[in-house]
Amino acid sequence: MSFKLFSGTAHPQLAKQVSDSLHVPLAKAEVVRFGNSEVKVTIQEDVKNQACFVIQATSNPTDTNLMELLFFCDALKREEAKKIIAIIPYFGYAKQNIQHRKGECVSVNVVIRFLESIGFNKVYAIDIHDEATGGVFDIPFRNLSAFPLLAEEIKRYFKAKKIIAIIPYFGYAKQNIQHRKGECVSVNVVIRFLESIGFNKVYAIDIHDEATGGVFDIPFRNLSAFPLLAEEIKRYFINKKIIDVISPDKIALVSPDQGAVEKVRKFGNIFFNKINLVGANRGSPILFPIIVIEKKRDQNIAHKASPLGIYGDVKGKIVLIVDDMVVSGSTMIPAIDLCLNRGAKAVYTCAVHHDFTSSAPEKLQNSKLEKFFTTNTIALKKEQIFPKLIEFSISSLISGELK
């Protein structure tokens, strides 16, 4: 089909792109703006018996661009164009398509009547605000959608780029087991969501259960802040002269339950610079004991567990309770009291994450705890800061991984 392609002044770059894509040169026209804001359009080539397309968005300044489009149509009619078709990438006034209050005009209907009465034979729009507006036209109207194009381009962008999530505190990680019939396993839902949205890889810091990494279908890496904590706490104890030498004879590492034993072992390997092995199968390592607190968890109450007993000797020692997270303190505080009742000299606690409830900071401050060592995987609110809390930064852990 032979046709002429005109560009209004609203978006000449788009018109040029269409022209290049079709290998059709832009037809010549002159648009003059006068000092009093009036506009005049002049067609500068023969269009007689030709189909003519005019690309003109009616975006801000809406009225000026709309009048220019109408004047294009009038000028083309006067030059005896066979068909005049408007391509309106952005259809101004399309949101004013309903009378919300008595006395209001319905502006888009007025614009449509203008386009029809001035002589357009067909109108195209791109994703008009309400597709039902197409039913107002008495001339052919077609609404093209840019969403498929956007979807493909974004998909291509994501494939071309690597999008990596670094999640210092992985929410829902403790909801990784179905404890009762009917419960969801929330962490699995979060993982599927991260995968479906387009992440190529995920990092976490001390995710609650390392086995959760096996749920991912994309690469997952669990970084540990325990080595960093071990070194910082060791430095704190020496600098503050709390103890003269870091030794299992003077410091007892305590696991708040059976599930945290492996975390405590990793912490202890750095803290004591020794390896906790069963048997002397790697030279002569000096073993450090891991004291374990037995607790009973109430499945009907969130964050509620009670210590039943303690396995190991803490008498006369400084105790350091090691865990991956503290939420309410309702498990940690009874464990502190239990250790002191068994003869511990003083009790310190260490946790990578502090996902505090509103009452936890006050409870920990008022407890018999000496200090609470933690990291900044979660931003502390002003009201969550308390004197016994000492926070270390994990920035070096993350930056070291990304180098």
PDB file of C-alpha atoms in Angstrom, residues 38 58 64 67 74 81 84 98 121 144-145 160 239 285 287 302 344 379 381 395 402-403:
ATOM      1  CA  GLU A  38      -1.493  29.732  17.958  1.00  0.00           C
ATOM      2  CA  THR A  58      -1.616  14.363  22.647  1.00  0.00           C
ATOM      3  CA  THR A  64      -1.486  22.409  21.961  1.00  0.00           C
ATOM      4  CA  MET A  67      -4.937  21.229  18.086  1.00  0.00           C
ATOM      5  CA  ASP A  74      -7.666  19.826   7.984  1.00  0.00           C
ATOM      6  CA  ALA A  81      -5.768  13.058   0.799  1.00  0.00           C
ATOM      7  CA  ILE A  84      -6.292  10.353   6.991  1.00  0.00           C
ATOM      8  CA  ILE A  98     -16.471   8.968  33.371  1.00  0.00           C
ATOM      9  CA  ASN A 121     -10.973   8.084   8.815  1.00  0.00           C
ATOM     10  CA  LEU A 144      -2.533  -1.373  20.170  1.00  0.00           C
ATOM     11  CA  SER A 145      -0.853  -2.729  23.306  1.00  0.00           C
ATOM     12  CA  ALA A 160      21.298 -10.565  29.599  1.00  0.00           C
ATOM     13  CA  ASN A 239      40.791  -5.612  75.350  1.00  0.00           C
ATOM     14  CA  PRO A 285      43.640 -31.364  68.703  1.00  0.00           C
ATOM     15  CA  LEU A 287      38.828 -30.491  72.225  1.00  0.00           C
ATOM     16  CA  ALA A 302       5.253 -18.468  68.707  1.00  0.00           C
ATOM     17  CA  ALA A 344      28.406 -19.771  85.818  1.00  0.00           C
ATOM     18  CA  ALA A 379      18.848  -2.320  60.792  1.00  0.00           C
ATOM     19  CA  LYS A 381      15.524   1.065  65.193  1.00  0.00           C
ATOM     20  CA  SER A 395      30.088  -5.199  55.497  1.00  0.00           C
ATOM     21  CA  LEU A 402      31.836  -9.640  45.861  1.00  0.00           C
ATOM     22  CA  LYS A 403      35.487  -8.810  45.131  1.00  0.00           C
TER      23      LYS A 403
END
